[in-house]
Short mmCIF file of C-alpha atoms in Angstrom, two decimals:
data_model
loop_
_atom_site.label_atom_id
_atom_site.label_comp_id
_atom_site.label_asym_id
_atom_site.label_seq_id
_atom_site.Cartn_x
_atom_site.Cartn_y
_atom_site.Cartn_z
CA MET A 28 164.71 163.13 18.23
CA ALA A 29 164.58 160.06 15.98
CA PHE A 30 167.69 158.26 14.76
CA ASN A 31 167.83 155.75 11.94
CA ASN A 32 170.01 152.68 11.79
CA SER A 33 172.17 154.04 8.99
CA GLN A 34 173.26 157.07 11.02
CA ARG A 35 176.90 156.86 12.07
CA PHE A 36 178.10 157.71 15.55
CA TYR A 37 181.42 158.47 17.25
CA PRO A 38 184.07 158.93 16.00
CA GLU A 39 182.55 159.76 12.61
CA THR A 40 180.15 162.11 14.38
CA ARG A 41 181.78 164.29 17.00
CA MET A 42 179.26 166.67 18.55
CA ARG A 43 182.07 168.84 19.89
CA ARG A 44 183.38 169.48 16.37
CA MET A 45 180.86 172.29 15.76
CA ARG A 46 181.58 173.77 19.19
CA ALA A 47 185.30 174.09 18.54
CA ASP A 48 185.28 177.68 17.23
CA ASP A 49 183.23 180.80 17.76
CA PHE A 50 182.20 181.09 14.09
CA SER A 51 180.69 177.60 13.96
CA ARG A 52 178.97 177.99 17.32
CA ARG A 53 177.35 181.15 15.96
CA LEU A 54 176.34 179.48 12.70
CA MET A 55 174.42 176.70 14.42
CA ARG A 56 172.91 178.80 17.24
CA GLU A 57 169.21 177.89 17.36
CA ASN A 58 167.89 180.94 19.22
CA THR A 59 168.99 184.56 19.37
CA LEU A 60 168.07 187.43 21.67
CA THR A 61 167.81 191.06 20.54
CA PRO A 62 166.29 194.20 22.07
CA ASP A 63 163.23 193.45 19.90
CA ASP A 64 162.41 190.60 22.28
CA LEU A 65 162.19 192.77 25.40
CA ILE A 66 159.40 194.62 27.20
CA TYR A 67 160.36 196.81 30.15
CA PRO A 68 157.95 196.94 33.13
CA VAL A 69 157.91 200.41 34.72
CA PHE A 70 156.29 201.84 37.85
CA VAL A 71 154.89 205.37 37.84
CA ILE A 72 154.09 207.62 40.82
CA GLU A 73 152.54 211.04 41.28
CA GLY A 74 154.72 214.12 41.57
CA GLN A 75 157.43 215.94 39.68
CA ASN A 76 161.06 214.85 39.51
CA GLU A 77 160.26 212.11 42.04
CA THR A 78 161.80 208.67 42.43
CA GLU A 79 161.33 205.97 45.04
CA ILE A 80 163.45 202.87 45.42
CA VAL A 81 161.84 199.44 45.70
CA PRO A 82 163.86 197.76 48.48
CA SER A 83 162.96 194.22 47.44
CA MET A 84 163.92 194.93 43.80
CA PRO A 85 167.45 196.42 43.76
CA GLY A 86 167.95 198.70 40.78
CA VAL A 87 164.22 199.24 40.20
CA GLU A 88 162.68 202.64 40.93
CA ARG A 89 159.23 204.12 40.88
CA MET A 90 159.31 207.33 38.82
CA SER A 91 157.11 210.35 38.31
CA ILE A 92 155.78 210.90 34.80
CA ASP A 93 158.43 213.45 33.78
CA LEU A 94 161.28 211.11 34.70
CA LEU A 95 159.58 208.15 33.10
CA VAL A 96 159.36 210.09 29.84
CA LYS A 97 163.15 210.57 29.96
CA GLU A 98 163.57 206.86 30.63
CA ALA A 99 161.31 206.07 27.69
CA LYS A 100 163.45 208.13 25.32
CA GLU A 101 166.52 206.16 26.39
CA LEU A 102 164.67 202.88 25.85
CA VAL A 103 163.75 203.95 22.33
CA SER A 104 167.41 204.72 21.62
CA LEU A 105 168.32 201.21 22.82
CA GLY A 106 165.76 199.58 20.54
CA VAL A 107 163.40 198.31 23.26
CA PRO A 108 160.00 198.19 21.52
CA ALA A 109 157.60 198.56 24.45
CA VAL A 110 157.06 199.30 28.12
CA ALA A 111 154.49 197.74 30.45
CA LEU A 112 153.04 200.41 32.70
CA PHE A 113 152.10 199.89 36.36
CA PRO A 114 150.75 202.84 38.38
CA VAL A 115 151.28 203.24 42.12
CA THR A 116 147.93 204.48 43.38
CA PRO A 117 147.90 206.82 46.40
CA LEU A 118 146.06 205.39 49.40
CA ASP A 119 143.41 208.11 49.32
CA ALA A 120 142.51 207.15 45.74
CA LYS A 121 141.83 203.49 46.57
CA SER A 122 138.31 202.28 47.20
CA GLU A 123 136.20 199.18 47.60
CA PHE A 124 134.98 199.38 44.00
CA ALA A 125 138.20 200.66 42.37
CA GLU A 126 136.62 203.68 40.67
CA GLU A 127 140.06 205.25 40.17
CA ALA A 128 140.93 202.44 37.73
CA TYR A 129 138.87 204.07 34.97
CA ASN A 130 139.34 207.73 35.88
CA PRO A 131 140.22 209.45 32.56
CA ASP A 132 142.53 211.77 34.53
CA GLY A 133 144.05 208.93 36.56
CA LEU A 134 147.78 208.37 36.90
CA ALA A 135 147.91 205.55 34.34
CA GLN A 136 145.86 207.46 31.79
CA ARG A 137 147.96 210.63 32.14
CA THR A 138 151.15 208.61 31.86
CA VAL A 139 149.99 206.92 28.66
CA LYS A 140 149.29 210.31 27.08
CA ALA A 141 152.69 211.68 28.14
CA LEU A 142 154.57 208.65 26.83
CA LYS A 143 152.77 208.62 23.47
CA ASP A 144 153.30 212.38 23.05
CA ALA A 145 157.03 212.08 23.77
CA CYS A 146 157.75 208.71 22.13
CA PRO A 147 155.01 207.82 19.66
CA GLU A 148 157.08 204.92 18.31
CA LEU A 149 157.30 203.25 21.74
CA GLY A 150 154.62 200.65 22.41
CA VAL A 151 152.73 201.33 25.63
CA ILE A 152 151.15 198.33 27.34
CA THR A 153 148.80 198.97 30.26
CA ASP A 154 147.87 196.68 33.11
CA VAL A 155 144.13 196.00 33.30
CA ALA A 156 143.51 194.82 36.85
CA LEU A 157 142.00 196.31 39.97
CA ASP A 158 144.44 195.35 42.74
CA PRO A 159 146.35 198.68 42.66
CA PHE A 160 143.03 200.48 43.16
CA THR A 161 141.17 198.39 45.77
CA THR A 162 141.38 198.90 49.52
CA HIS A 163 141.52 195.11 49.98
CA GLY A 164 144.26 194.40 47.40
CA GLN A 165 142.27 191.86 45.40
CA ASP A 166 142.06 192.01 41.60
CA GLY A 167 138.31 192.47 41.63
CA ILE A 168 135.14 193.50 43.43
CA ILE A 169 134.47 191.33 46.48
CA ASP A 170 131.31 190.20 48.26
CA GLU A 171 130.68 190.24 52.01
CA ASN A 172 132.71 187.03 52.37
CA GLY A 173 135.73 188.38 50.50
CA TYR A 174 135.07 186.33 47.38
CA VAL A 175 135.93 188.08 44.11
CA LEU A 176 132.79 188.52 41.99
CA ASN A 177 133.59 187.60 38.39
CA ASP A 178 130.97 189.40 36.31
CA ARG A 179 130.83 192.50 38.51
CA THR A 180 134.61 192.74 38.20
CA VAL A 181 134.51 192.30 34.41
CA ASP A 182 132.19 195.32 34.14
CA THR A 183 134.82 197.47 35.85
CA LEU A 184 137.70 195.97 33.87
CA VAL A 185 135.90 196.87 30.63
CA GLN A 186 135.66 200.50 31.76
CA GLN A 187 139.32 200.49 32.74
CA ALA A 188 140.48 199.02 29.42
CA LEU A 189 138.42 201.53 27.45
CA SER A 190 139.87 204.45 29.45
CA HIS A 191 143.37 203.19 28.62
CA ALA A 192 142.57 202.88 24.92
CA GLU A 193 141.09 206.37 24.86
CA ALA A 194 144.27 207.69 26.50
CA GLY A 195 146.29 206.19 23.64
CA ALA A 196 147.46 202.82 24.95
CA ASP A 197 148.65 200.53 22.17
CA VAL A 198 148.02 197.33 24.14
CA VAL A 199 145.75 196.60 27.07
CA ALA A 200 146.88 193.66 29.16
CA PRO A 201 144.24 192.14 31.45
CA SER A 202 146.11 190.42 34.29
CA ASP A 203 143.15 189.71 36.55
CA MET A 204 142.20 186.14 35.48
CA MET A 205 138.44 186.75 35.49
CA ASP A 206 136.44 184.50 33.16
CA GLY A 207 135.08 186.18 30.03
CA ARG A 208 136.89 189.48 30.40
CA ILE A 209 138.73 189.24 27.07
CA GLY A 210 135.54 188.93 25.03
CA SER A 211 133.86 191.76 26.91
CA ILE A 212 136.87 194.06 26.51
CA ARG A 213 137.19 193.20 22.82
CA ASP A 214 133.51 194.00 22.21
CA GLU A 215 133.82 197.34 24.00
CA LEU A 216 136.97 198.33 22.11
CA GLU A 217 135.40 197.41 18.77
CA SER A 218 132.15 199.26 19.45
CA ASN A 219 134.12 202.40 20.37
CA GLY A 220 136.33 202.36 17.28
CA HIS A 221 139.52 201.09 18.92
CA VAL A 222 139.93 198.35 16.35
CA ASN A 223 143.73 198.34 16.48
CA THR A 224 144.08 198.37 20.25
CA ARG A 225 145.71 195.05 20.94
CA ILE A 226 144.91 192.76 23.85
CA MET A 227 147.75 190.93 25.57
CA SER A 228 145.99 188.50 27.86
CA TYR A 229 147.64 187.20 31.00
CA ALA A 230 145.99 183.95 30.02
CA ALA A 231 147.99 181.53 32.18
CA LYS A 232 148.71 183.47 35.35
CA TYR A 233 149.49 181.28 38.32
CA ALA A 234 148.80 181.91 42.01
CA SER A 235 152.52 182.13 42.57
CA ALA A 236 154.61 183.03 45.60
CA TYR A 237 157.05 184.82 43.26
CA TYR A 238 154.98 188.04 43.08
CA GLY A 239 155.85 189.50 46.50
CA PRO A 240 158.31 192.23 45.43
CA PHE A 241 155.92 193.44 42.70
CA ARG A 242 153.13 193.90 45.23
CA ASP A 243 155.54 195.98 47.27
CA ALA A 244 156.35 198.04 44.19
CA VAL A 245 152.73 198.90 43.33
CA GLY A 246 151.68 199.27 46.96
CA SER A 247 149.11 196.47 47.10
CA ALA A 248 150.91 194.12 49.50
CA GLY A 249 149.71 195.95 52.60
CA ASN A 250 146.13 195.98 51.38
CA LEU A 251 146.14 192.26 50.57
CA GLY A 252 147.66 191.38 53.95
CA LYS A 253 147.38 187.65 54.60
CA GLY A 254 144.85 187.21 51.81
CA ASN A 255 145.48 185.15 48.68
CA LYS A 256 144.31 184.91 45.09
CA PHE A 257 143.76 181.17 44.86
CA ASN A 258 140.14 181.38 43.70
CA TYR A 259 140.99 183.12 40.44
CA GLN A 260 144.69 182.65 39.64
CA MET A 261 145.83 179.19 38.51
CA ASP A 262 147.08 176.33 40.67
CA PRO A 263 150.86 175.95 40.15
CA ALA A 264 150.33 172.17 39.94
CA ASN A 265 148.30 172.42 36.72
CA SER A 266 149.44 172.32 33.10
CA ASP A 267 146.48 171.14 30.98
CA GLU A 268 144.31 173.84 32.54
CA ALA A 269 146.63 176.48 31.11
CA LEU A 270 145.88 175.30 27.58
CA HIS A 271 142.14 175.67 28.21
CA GLU A 272 142.65 179.18 29.60
CA VAL A 273 144.80 180.31 26.69
CA ALA A 274 142.54 178.77 24.04
CA MET A 275 139.48 180.48 25.51
CA ASP A 276 141.17 183.89 25.59
CA LEU A 277 142.31 183.53 21.98
CA ALA A 278 138.78 182.58 20.95
CA GLU A 279 137.47 185.69 22.72
CA GLY A 280 139.80 188.00 20.81
CA ALA A 281 143.18 188.12 22.51
CA ASP A 282 145.97 189.06 20.10
CA MET A 283 148.78 187.86 22.38
CA VAL A 284 148.93 185.64 25.43
CA MET A 285 151.10 185.69 28.52
CA VAL A 286 152.47 183.02 30.81
CA LYS A 287 153.33 184.25 34.30
CA PRO A 288 155.69 183.61 36.15
CA GLY A 289 158.54 182.76 33.83
CA MET A 290 161.39 180.39 34.62
CA PRO A 291 159.41 178.01 36.89
CA TYR A 292 156.82 177.71 34.08
CA LEU A 293 158.93 177.23 30.95
CA ASP A 294 157.06 173.97 30.28
CA ILE A 295 153.83 175.97 30.01
CA VAL A 296 155.43 178.41 27.56
CA ARG A 297 156.55 175.50 25.40
CA ARG A 298 153.12 173.82 25.44
CA VAL A 299 151.25 177.03 24.64
CA LYS A 300 153.52 177.85 21.71
CA ASP A 301 153.57 174.31 20.32
CA GLU A 302 149.88 173.57 20.69
CA LEU A 303 148.28 176.97 19.92
CA SER A 304 150.89 178.75 17.76
CA ALA A 305 149.82 182.19 18.98
CA PRO A 306 152.07 185.14 19.83
CA THR A 307 153.29 184.03 23.27
CA PHE A 308 154.95 186.18 25.90
CA VAL A 309 156.35 185.42 29.32
CA TYR A 310 156.89 187.55 32.42
CA GLN A 311 160.16 187.17 34.31
CA VAL A 312 158.50 188.30 37.52
CA SER A 313 159.70 190.33 40.47
CA GLY A 314 160.62 187.32 42.59
CA GLU A 315 162.80 185.92 39.82
CA TYR A 316 164.49 189.30 39.45
CA ALA A 317 165.00 189.67 43.20
CA MET A 318 166.62 186.24 43.49
CA HIS A 319 168.99 186.98 40.63
CA MET A 320 169.92 190.37 42.05
CA ALA A 321 170.60 188.93 45.51
CA ALA A 322 172.96 186.38 43.97
CA PHE A 323 174.67 189.06 41.86
CA GLN A 324 175.15 191.42 44.79
CA ASN A 325 176.60 188.65 46.93
CA GLY A 326 179.04 187.64 44.21
CA TRP A 327 177.51 184.16 43.92
CA LEU A 328 176.65 184.51 40.22
CA ASP A 329 178.07 186.58 37.36
CA GLU A 330 175.52 189.27 36.54
CA LYS A 331 175.97 189.70 32.79
CA SER A 332 176.24 186.07 31.79
CA VAL A 333 173.47 184.78 34.08
CA MET A 334 171.11 187.59 33.13
CA MET A 335 171.51 186.86 29.42
CA GLU A 336 171.30 183.10 29.96
CA SER A 337 168.02 183.52 31.84
CA LEU A 338 166.56 185.55 28.96
CA ILE A 339 167.64 183.19 26.17
CA ALA A 340 165.96 180.38 28.11
CA PHE A 341 162.59 182.03 27.46
CA LYS A 342 163.30 182.24 23.75
CA ARG A 343 164.39 178.59 23.69
CA ALA A 344 161.13 177.62 25.40
CA GLY A 345 159.18 179.30 22.59
CA ALA A 346 158.45 182.81 23.86
CA ASP A 347 158.16 185.56 21.27
CA GLY A 348 159.06 188.18 23.86
CA VAL A 349 159.89 188.66 27.52
CA LEU A 350 158.67 191.16 30.09
CA THR A 351 161.69 191.62 32.30
CA TYR A 352 163.16 194.12 34.73
CA PHE A 353 166.48 193.33 33.06
CA ALA A 354 165.26 194.75 29.72
CA LYS A 355 167.14 198.04 29.86
CA ARG A 356 170.34 196.46 31.17
CA ALA A 357 170.21 193.66 28.59
CA ALA A 358 169.55 196.11 25.74
CA GLN A 359 172.54 198.19 26.82
CA LEU A 360 174.74 195.09 26.66
CA MET A 361 173.43 194.20 23.22
CA ASN A 362 174.11 197.72 21.98
CA GLU A 363 177.75 197.75 23.13
#
């Protein structure tokens, strides 16, 4: 912020003056949070009237399609605009080449159809990645040395994205970090008439240690074992590289971009929004949620105030929206 020599300081200017009353604090508030800013990640399982708790994510449950539809109706009533869908693939459906990822009768595809039939106004975002479907837990097809093959993986991701679009998904969200997958998916969607299917690219996805509870939730942690994703997800030490990644995905046809994780990477959110001016989203990931919940349950932090403060931080950093496991709880608070 620049100051000129003619500007007067204390006591003529008292910064606390505008903070003295609620009305003036509200009038000068720079960022606001509403349910419109929230996307709710949900986990779906096979079965009927089935739920499973996720021990590392207190308050989060995997749900069968019928129960998820009920949840979706409540989200619509709260004003939450979209859900991000993550299927939990049974072990017997996983394979080396992830064929289940593009099965038109797969769990994700059936869930999309059920959600759009029940709540056509709710945006449905699908995860385009292979880790829930591979026996090795990697996000792609591997060679004999365990290295993820980029172009071979992209071919499968294209099939997966198309199957989601044909099921009725509003947004496909490639989270795999393969090079060139956005352009290939965009071409396939266009050539098959899905011109309004949006792409939300996980464009700056870091090889973070904050993803552990999520991998438990989708059942890929055991498959990955002691493996890692360093050769395709980004180095947490890098910032400039994120701008290259995001710019390339936008050039290939991404409509929205994602930074993941969230709070440890607010600087990346700010740079992406300032330098590229594209619709920018951020994922408050499972590890962030788990840490908050542990503090809440131990009485170390106040749940309501800290939850809302964490979400407004994303807006202040420049995010247009936030994927967060707190979405339903936050929307309920905002509707009170």
